[in-house]
């Protein structure tokens, strides 16, 4: 195998040795299978291809300074996948089966887990698809659950640095009673055009307001938003955004630091009052926000006056990463050692 340049990995796909698979047939899940093929052989009338019966998750394995390999809150990914399954009528995997498959695929691809010093991680992508053939709009009777892994560098090239965002009103990523609370591919397809618009305008990402009234903050691209002011961590309460495991963890850490945590509607004009703000998710952990431009109303909400990440974002970022890497005590029992 040619040497991997760990320090310069992109957030992209690299072939690894194995993936793990499990098939749902005749009303039950089968045995876990190990596969070295990168492709899936599925029916052309599979429901995942026509009616969007597919769900995915994203989590990471970290090679830590103590030599161990840890995974962060995989039970929460299992629960979120179960919630998505209930939402789009797919059979649920048990948390135990999900965790067993995550551990197995990480161990099988141990040589692709980047060294601690590199800043890179092993990204883990569980995928559940409807494989049964249907021409009518109905749930499939057969499904495939697969987990593959790939080593990745930081999501944002600049690492932990502030980024500019732009409010896009012409598109909604999801609707209040739609699939926004589930991790389905359709939500990401719905964001591609707005994301391209934001990039073409020179912004890091697009910023969505609520689909119903266009008054309240919803999401930063595919990431959750949070703002900091008066020793308070504020994040949107909305029925159209994905419950982020990173955001859930940051809320707990903010409380641990003595901050007040508020989950509520955030009117757009409140952006002017935040001392700090960030977008959070598995890929970047926290992407601090420099400013949010509202081009239609010729407004710019400058959040970072000096263009640097603020002290609370910085503290939260390092605290969470240090837990993930086994450097700071894991008082909430979030990490699982998958390899000693």
CSV table of C-alpha atoms in Angstrom, one decimal:
chain,number,residue,atom,x,y,z
A,1,UNK,CA,0.0,0.0,0.0
A,2,UNK,CA,1.4,3.4,-0.9
A,3,UNK,CA,2.1,5.7,2.0
A,4,UNK,CA,-0.9,7.9,2.9
A,5,UNK,CA,-0.1,11.6,3.3
A,6,UNK,CA,-2.1,11.9,6.5
A,7,UNK,CA,-1.5,15.6,7.0
A,8,UNK,CA,-3.0,16.5,3.6
A,9,UNK,CA,-6.1,14.3,3.4
A,10,UNK,CA,-9.2,15.9,2.0
A,11,UNK,CA,-12.7,15.3,3.3
A,12,UNK,CA,-13.3,12.8,0.6
A,13,UNK,CA,-13.5,9.1,-0.2
A,14,UNK,CA,-10.5,6.8,-0.2
A,15,UNK,CA,-10.8,3.0,-0.8
A,16,UNK,CA,-10.2,1.0,2.4
A,17,UNK,CA,-10.0,-2.8,2.9
A,18,UNK,CA,-13.5,-3.8,4.1
A,19,UNK,CA,-17.1,-2.8,4.7
A,20,UNK,CA,-19.7,-4.6,6.7
A,21,UNK,CA,-23.2,-5.5,5.5
A,22,UNK,CA,-26.4,-6.9,6.9
A,23,UNK,CA,-29.5,-7.8,4.8
A,24,UNK,CA,-33.2,-7.6,5.8
A,25,UNK,CA,-35.2,-10.3,4.1
A,26,UNK,CA,-38.4,-12.2,5.0
A,27,UNK,CA,-39.2,-9.8,7.9
A,28,UNK,CA,-35.9,-10.1,9.7
A,29,UNK,CA,-32.2,-9.0,9.7
A,30,UNK,CA,-29.6,-11.6,8.7
A,31,UNK,CA,-26.0,-12.1,9.9
A,32,UNK,CA,-23.3,-9.5,9.6
A,33,UNK,CA,-21.2,-10.0,6.5
A,34,UNK,CA,-17.7,-8.7,5.7
A,35,UNK,CA,-17.1,-7.5,2.2
A,36,UNK,CA,-14.2,-6.1,0.2
A,37,UNK,CA,-16.3,-4.9,-2.7
A,38,UNK,CA,-16.9,-1.2,-3.0
A,39,UNK,CA,-20.1,-1.6,-5.1
A,40,UNK,CA,-23.6,-2.6,-4.3
A,41,UNK,CA,-25.6,-4.9,-6.6
A,42,UNK,CA,-29.2,-3.7,-6.3
A,43,UNK,CA,-32.4,-4.0,-8.4
A,44,UNK,CA,-33.2,-1.2,-10.8
A,45,UNK,CA,-36.6,-0.8,-9.2
A,46,UNK,CA,-35.2,-0.6,-5.6
A,47,UNK,CA,-37.1,1.9,-3.5
A,48,UNK,CA,-33.9,3.8,-2.5
A,49,UNK,CA,-33.5,4.8,-6.2
A,50,UNK,CA,-37.0,5.9,-6.9
A,51,UNK,CA,-38.7,6.9,-3.7
A,52,UNK,CA,-35.9,8.0,-1.4
A,53,UNK,CA,-36.0,5.2,1.0
A,54,UNK,CA,-32.5,5.6,2.3
A,55,UNK,CA,-30.9,6.9,5.5
A,56,UNK,CA,-27.4,7.5,6.5
A,57,UNK,CA,-25.3,8.5,9.6
A,58,UNK,CA,-21.9,9.9,10.1
A,59,UNK,CA,-19.5,9.4,13.0
A,60,UNK,CA,-15.7,9.1,13.5
A,61,UNK,CA,-13.1,6.9,15.1
A,62,UNK,CA,-10.1,8.7,16.7
A,63,UNK,CA,-6.6,7.4,17.3
A,64,UNK,CA,-5.8,8.9,20.6
A,65,UNK,CA,-2.5,9.9,22.3
A,66,UNK,CA,-2.8,7.0,24.7
A,67,UNK,CA,-2.7,4.6,21.7
A,68,UNK,CA,-6.3,3.6,22.0
A,69,UNK,CA,-9.0,4.1,19.3
A,70,UNK,CA,-12.2,5.6,20.4
A,71,UNK,CA,-15.6,6.2,18.8
A,72,UNK,CA,-17.9,9.1,20.0
A,73,UNK,CA,-21.5,8.5,21.1
A,74,UNK,CA,-22.3,5.8,18.6
A,75,UNK,CA,-25.4,4.9,20.6
A,76,UNK,CA,-26.8,8.3,19.7
A,77,UNK,CA,-26.2,7.6,16.0
A,78,UNK,CA,-28.0,4.3,16.4
A,79,UNK,CA,-31.0,6.0,18.0
A,80,UNK,CA,-31.1,8.7,15.3
A,81,UNK,CA,-31.1,6.1,12.6
A,82,UNK,CA,-33.9,4.3,14.4
A,83,UNK,CA,-35.9,7.5,14.4
A,84,UNK,CA,-35.3,8.0,10.7
A,85,UNK,CA,-36.4,4.4,10.1
A,86,UNK,CA,-39.7,5.1,11.9
A,87,UNK,CA,-40.1,8.3,9.8
A,88,UNK,CA,-39.7,6.7,6.4
A,89,UNK,CA,-41.0,3.2,7.2
A,90,UNK,CA,-37.8,1.2,7.2
A,91,UNK,CA,-37.0,-1.7,9.6
A,92,UNK,CA,-35.0,-0.6,12.6
A,93,UNK,CA,-31.6,-2.0,13.6
A,94,UNK,CA,-31.0,-2.6,17.3
A,95,UNK,CA,-28.5,-0.3,19.0
A,96,UNK,CA,-26.5,-3.5,19.8
A,97,UNK,CA,-26.3,-4.6,16.1
A,98,UNK,CA,-25.4,-1.1,15.0
A,99,UNK,CA,-22.6,-0.8,17.6
A,100,UNK,CA,-21.3,-4.3,16.8
A,101,UNK,CA,-21.0,-3.4,13.1
A,102,UNK,CA,-19.3,-0.1,13.8
A,103,UNK,CA,-16.7,-1.8,16.0
A,104,UNK,CA,-16.1,-4.5,13.5
A,105,UNK,CA,-15.6,-2.2,10.5
A,106,UNK,CA,-13.2,0.0,12.5
A,107,UNK,CA,-11.1,-3.0,13.6
A,108,UNK,CA,-11.0,-4.5,10.1
A,109,UNK,CA,-9.7,-1.2,8.7
A,110,UNK,CA,-7.2,-0.4,11.5
A,111,UNK,CA,-4.4,0.5,9.1
A,112,UNK,CA,-6.5,3.4,7.7
A,113,UNK,CA,-7.0,5.1,11.1
A,114,UNK,CA,-4.9,8.2,10.9
A,115,UNK,CA,-2.2,8.9,13.5
A,116,UNK,CA,-3.2,11.3,16.3
A,117,UNK,CA,-0.7,14.0,15.4
A,118,UNK,CA,-2.1,14.3,11.8
A,119,UNK,CA,-5.4,15.9,12.8
A,120,UNK,CA,-7.2,13.4,10.4
A,121,UNK,CA,-9.8,10.9,11.5
A,122,UNK,CA,-11.5,7.7,10.3
A,123,UNK,CA,-14.9,8.7,9.1
A,124,UNK,CA,-17.6,6.1,9.5
A,125,UNK,CA,-20.6,6.1,7.2
A,126,UNK,CA,-23.5,3.8,8.0
A,127,UNK,CA,-26.1,3.6,5.1
A,128,UNK,CA,-29.5,1.9,5.1
A,129,UNK,CA,-31.3,1.5,1.7
A,130,UNK,CA,-34.5,0.0,0.5
A,131,UNK,CA,-33.5,-2.7,-2.0
A,132,UNK,CA,-36.8,-4.4,-2.7
A,133,UNK,CA,-38.3,-3.7,-6.1
A,134,UNK,CA,-41.4,-1.5,-6.1
A,135,UNK,CA,-43.0,0.5,-8.9
A,136,UNK,CA,-45.9,1.7,-6.8
A,137,UNK,CA,-45.1,4.2,-4.0
A,138,UNK,CA,-44.7,1.7,-1.1
A,139,UNK,CA,-42.0,0.7,1.4
A,140,UNK,CA,-39.7,-2.0,0.2
A,141,UNK,CA,-39.8,-5.5,1.7
A,142,UNK,CA,-36.0,-5.9,1.5
A,143,UNK,CA,-33.2,-3.7,2.8
A,144,UNK,CA,-29.5,-3.5,3.0
A,145,UNK,CA,-27.5,-1.9,5.9
A,146,UNK,CA,-23.8,-1.2,5.1
A,147,UNK,CA,-21.1,0.6,6.9
A,148,UNK,CA,-17.9,1.8,5.2
A,149,UNK,CA,-15.1,3.9,6.5
A,150,UNK,CA,-12.6,6.3,4.9
A,151,UNK,CA,-9.8,8.4,6.4
A,152,UNK,CA,-10.6,12.1,6.2
A,153,UNK,CA,-8.9,15.4,6.8
A,154,UNK,CA,-10.7,18.5,8.2
A,155,UNK,CA,-14.0,19.4,6.7
A,156,UNK,CA,-13.0,23.1,6.3
A,157,UNK,CA,-9.6,23.6,4.8
A,158,UNK,CA,-8.7,26.3,7.3
A,159,UNK,CA,-9.4,24.1,10.3
A,160,UNK,CA,-10.7,25.9,13.3
A,161,UNK,CA,-11.2,29.4,11.9
A,162,UNK,CA,-14.1,31.7,11.3
A,163,UNK,CA,-16.2,31.5,8.1
A,164,UNK,CA,-18.7,33.8,6.4
A,165,UNK,CA,-22.3,32.6,5.8
A,166,UNK,CA,-25.1,34.0,3.6
A,167,UNK,CA,-28.8,33.9,4.1
A,168,UNK,CA,-30.6,32.2,1.2
A,169,UNK,CA,-34.3,32.7,1.1
A,170,UNK,CA,-35.1,31.3,-2.4
A,171,UNK,CA,-34.7,27.7,-1.2
A,172,UNK,CA,-35.7,25.6,1.8
A,173,UNK,CA,-33.8,22.6,2.8
A,174,UNK,CA,-36.7,21.0,4.6
A,175,UNK,CA,-40.2,21.8,5.9
A,176,UNK,CA,-41.6,21.9,9.5
A,177,UNK,CA,-43.6,18.7,9.0
A,178,UNK,CA,-41.3,17.1,6.4
A,179,UNK,CA,-38.1,15.0,6.7
A,180,UNK,CA,-35.8,17.6,8.2
A,181,UNK,CA,-35.6,15.8,11.5
A,182,UNK,CA,-34.4,12.6,9.7
A,183,UNK,CA,-31.0,12.0,8.2
A,184,UNK,CA,-32.2,11.2,4.6
A,185,UNK,CA,-30.4,12.0,1.4
A,186,UNK,CA,-33.3,14.0,0.0
A,187,UNK,CA,-32.6,16.8,2.5
A,188,UNK,CA,-29.0,17.1,1.2
A,189,UNK,CA,-30.2,17.0,-2.4
A,190,UNK,CA,-32.5,19.9,-1.5
A,191,UNK,CA,-29.5,21.9,-0.3
A,192,UNK,CA,-27.2,21.5,-3.3
A,193,UNK,CA,-28.5,24.5,-5.3
A,194,UNK,CA,-28.4,26.9,-2.3
A,195,UNK,CA,-25.0,25.6,-1.3
A,196,UNK,CA,-23.6,26.2,-4.8
A,197,UNK,CA,-25.1,29.7,-4.8
A,198,UNK,CA,-23.4,30.5,-1.5
A,199,UNK,CA,-20.0,29.1,-2.7
A,200,UNK,CA,-20.3,31.1,-6.0
A,201,UNK,CA,-20.8,34.3,-4.0
A,202,UNK,CA,-17.7,33.5,-2.0
A,203,UNK,CA,-19.3,32.2,1.2
A,204,UNK,CA,-18.4,29.1,3.2
A,205,UNK,CA,-22.0,28.0,3.3
A,206,UNK,CA,-25.7,28.9,3.0
A,207,UNK,CA,-27.8,29.9,6.0
A,208,UNK,CA,-31.5,28.9,6.2
A,209,UNK,CA,-34.4,30.6,7.8
A,210,UNK,CA,-37.5,28.7,8.8
A,211,UNK,CA,-39.5,27.5,5.7
A,212,UNK,CA,-42.9,28.6,7.1
A,213,UNK,CA,-42.4,32.2,8.0
A,214,UNK,CA,-38.8,33.1,6.9
A,215,UNK,CA,-38.4,34.8,10.3
A,216,UNK,CA,-36.4,32.4,12.4
A,217,UNK,CA,-32.9,30.8,12.2
A,218,UNK,CA,-33.0,27.2,11.1
A,219,UNK,CA,-29.7,25.7,10.0
A,220,UNK,CA,-26.2,26.6,8.6
A,221,UNK,CA,-26.2,24.4,5.6
A,222,UNK,CA,-26.5,20.9,6.9
A,223,UNK,CA,-25.2,21.9,10.4
A,224,UNK,CA,-26.9,23.1,13.5
A,225,UNK,CA,-26.6,26.8,14.6
A,226,UNK,CA,-25.7,28.1,18.0
A,227,UNK,CA,-25.1,31.6,19.4
A,228,UNK,CA,-23.4,32.8,22.6
A,229,UNK,CA,-24.4,35.8,24.6
A,230,UNK,CA,-24.6,36.8,28.3
A,231,UNK,CA,-23.1,33.4,29.3
A,232,UNK,CA,-25.9,31.6,27.5
A,233,UNK,CA,-25.8,29.0,24.7
A,234,UNK,CA,-28.8,29.5,22.4
A,235,UNK,CA,-29.7,27.1,19.6
A,236,UNK,CA,-32.9,26.9,17.5
A,237,UNK,CA,-35.9,24.8,18.4
A,238,UNK,CA,-37.4,23.7,15.1
A,239,UNK,CA,-39.3,20.7,13.7
A,240,UNK,CA,-37.4,20.9,10.4
A,241,UNK,CA,-33.8,20.5,11.6
A,242,UNK,CA,-31.8,17.4,12.3
A,243,UNK,CA,-31.0,16.7,16.0
A,244,UNK,CA,-27.3,17.1,15.9
A,245,UNK,CA,-25.3,14.8,18.3
A,246,UNK,CA,-22.5,17.4,18.3
A,247,UNK,CA,-25.0,20.1,19.3
A,248,UNK,CA,-26.5,17.9,22.0
A,249,UNK,CA,-22.9,17.3,23.4
A,250,UNK,CA,-22.0,21.0,23.2
A,251,UNK,CA,-25.2,21.9,25.1
A,252,UNK,CA,-24.2,19.5,27.9
A,253,UNK,CA,-20.6,20.9,28.0
A,254,UNK,CA,-21.9,24.5,28.1
A,255,UNK,CA,-24.0,23.6,31.1
A,256,UNK,CA,-21.0,21.9,32.7
A,257,UNK,CA,-19.1,25.2,32.2
A,258,UNK,CA,-21.9,27.0,34.2
A,259,UNK,CA,-23.7,28.5,31.1
A,260,UNK,CA,-27.4,28.7,30.6
A,261,UNK,CA,-28.7,26.7,27.7
A,262,UNK,CA,-31.8,27.8,25.7
A,263,UNK,CA,-33.4,25.9,22.9
A,264,UNK,CA,-36.0,28.2,21.3
A,265,UNK,CA,-37.0,30.1,18.2
A,266,UNK,CA,-34.3,32.7,17.3
A,267,UNK,CA,-35.6,35.6,15.2
A,268,UNK,CA,-33.2,36.7,12.4
A,269,UNK,CA,-32.7,40.1,14.0
A,270,UNK,CA,-31.4,38.5,17.2
A,271,UNK,CA,-28.2,37.6,15.2
A,272,UNK,CA,-27.1,41.2,15.9
A,273,UNK,CA,-26.9,40.5,19.6
A,274,UNK,CA,-24.6,37.4,19.6
A,275,UNK,CA,-21.1,37.7,21.0
A,276,UNK,CA,-20.1,34.5,19.2
A,277,UNK,CA,-21.8,31.9,17.0
A,278,UNK,CA,-21.0,28.7,15.3
A,279,UNK,CA,-22.2,25.9,13.0
A,280,UNK,CA,-21.7,22.5,14.6
A,281,UNK,CA,-21.7,18.9,13.4
A,282,UNK,CA,-19.7,15.7,13.2
A,283,UNK,CA,-17.6,16.8,10.2
A,284,UNK,CA,-16.2,20.1,11.6
A,285,UNK,CA,-17.2,19.8,15.3
A,286,UNK,CA,-17.5,23.7,15.4
A,287,UNK,CA,-17.1,26.1,12.5
A,288,UNK,CA,-17.1,29.5,14.1
A,289,UNK,CA,-19.1,32.1,12.2
A,290,UNK,CA,-17.4,35.3,11.2
A,291,UNK,CA,-20.4,37.1,9.8
A,292,UNK,CA,-23.8,36.3,8.3
A,293,UNK,CA,-24.8,38.5,5.3
A,294,UNK,CA,-28.4,39.2,4.4
A,295,UNK,CA,-27.9,40.4,0.8
A,296,UNK,CA,-31.6,41.0,0.1
A,297,UNK,CA,-32.0,43.3,3.0
A,298,UNK,CA,-28.5,44.8,2.6
A,299,UNK,CA,-27.5,43.8,6.2
A,300,UNK,CA,-24.4,42.1,7.6
A,301,UNK,CA,-24.4,40.6,11.0
A,302,UNK,CA,-20.8,40.8,12.1
A,303,UNK,CA,-20.3,38.2,14.8
A,304,UNK,CA,-16.5,38.0,15.1
A,305,UNK,CA,-15.2,41.6,15.2
A,306,UNK,CA,-11.5,40.5,14.9
A,307,UNK,CA,-12.2,37.6,12.5
A,308,UNK,CA,-11.0,35.1,15.0
A,309,UNK,CA,-13.0,32.4,16.9
A,310,UNK,CA,-14.3,33.7,20.2
A,311,UNK,CA,-13.3,32.4,23.7
A,312,UNK,CA,-16.4,30.3,24.4
A,313,UNK,CA,-16.4,28.6,20.9
A,314,UNK,CA,-12.7,27.9,21.4
A,315,UNK,CA,-13.1,26.4,24.8
A,316,UNK,CA,-16.1,24.3,23.8
A,317,UNK,CA,-14.2,23.1,20.7
A,318,UNK,CA,-11.1,22.0,22.5
A,319,UNK,CA,-13.1,20.5,25.4
A,320,UNK,CA,-15.2,18.3,23.1
A,321,UNK,CA,-12.2,17.3,21.0
A,322,UNK,CA,-10.2,16.4,24.1
A,323,UNK,CA,-13.0,14.1,25.3
A,324,UNK,CA,-13.1,12.5,21.8
A,325,UNK,CA,-9.4,11.9,21.9
A,326,UNK,CA,-9.3,10.6,25.5
A,327,UNK,CA,-7.3,13.6,26.7
A,328,UNK,CA,-9.9,15.0,29.2
A,329,UNK,CA,-12.1,12.9,31.4
A,330,UNK,CA,-15.2,11.5,29.8
A,331,UNK,CA,-17.5,12.2,32.7
A,332,UNK,CA,-20.7,11.5,30.6
A,333,UNK,CA,-19.6,8.2,29.3
A,334,UNK,CA,-19.7,9.3,25.6
A,335,UNK,CA,-16.7,7.5,24.2
A,336,UNK,CA,-16.2,3.8,23.5
A,337,UNK,CA,-12.8,2.3,23.2
A,338,UNK,CA,-12.9,0.0,20.2
A,339,UNK,CA,-9.2,-0.9,20.1
A,340,UNK,CA,-6.7,-0.9,22.9
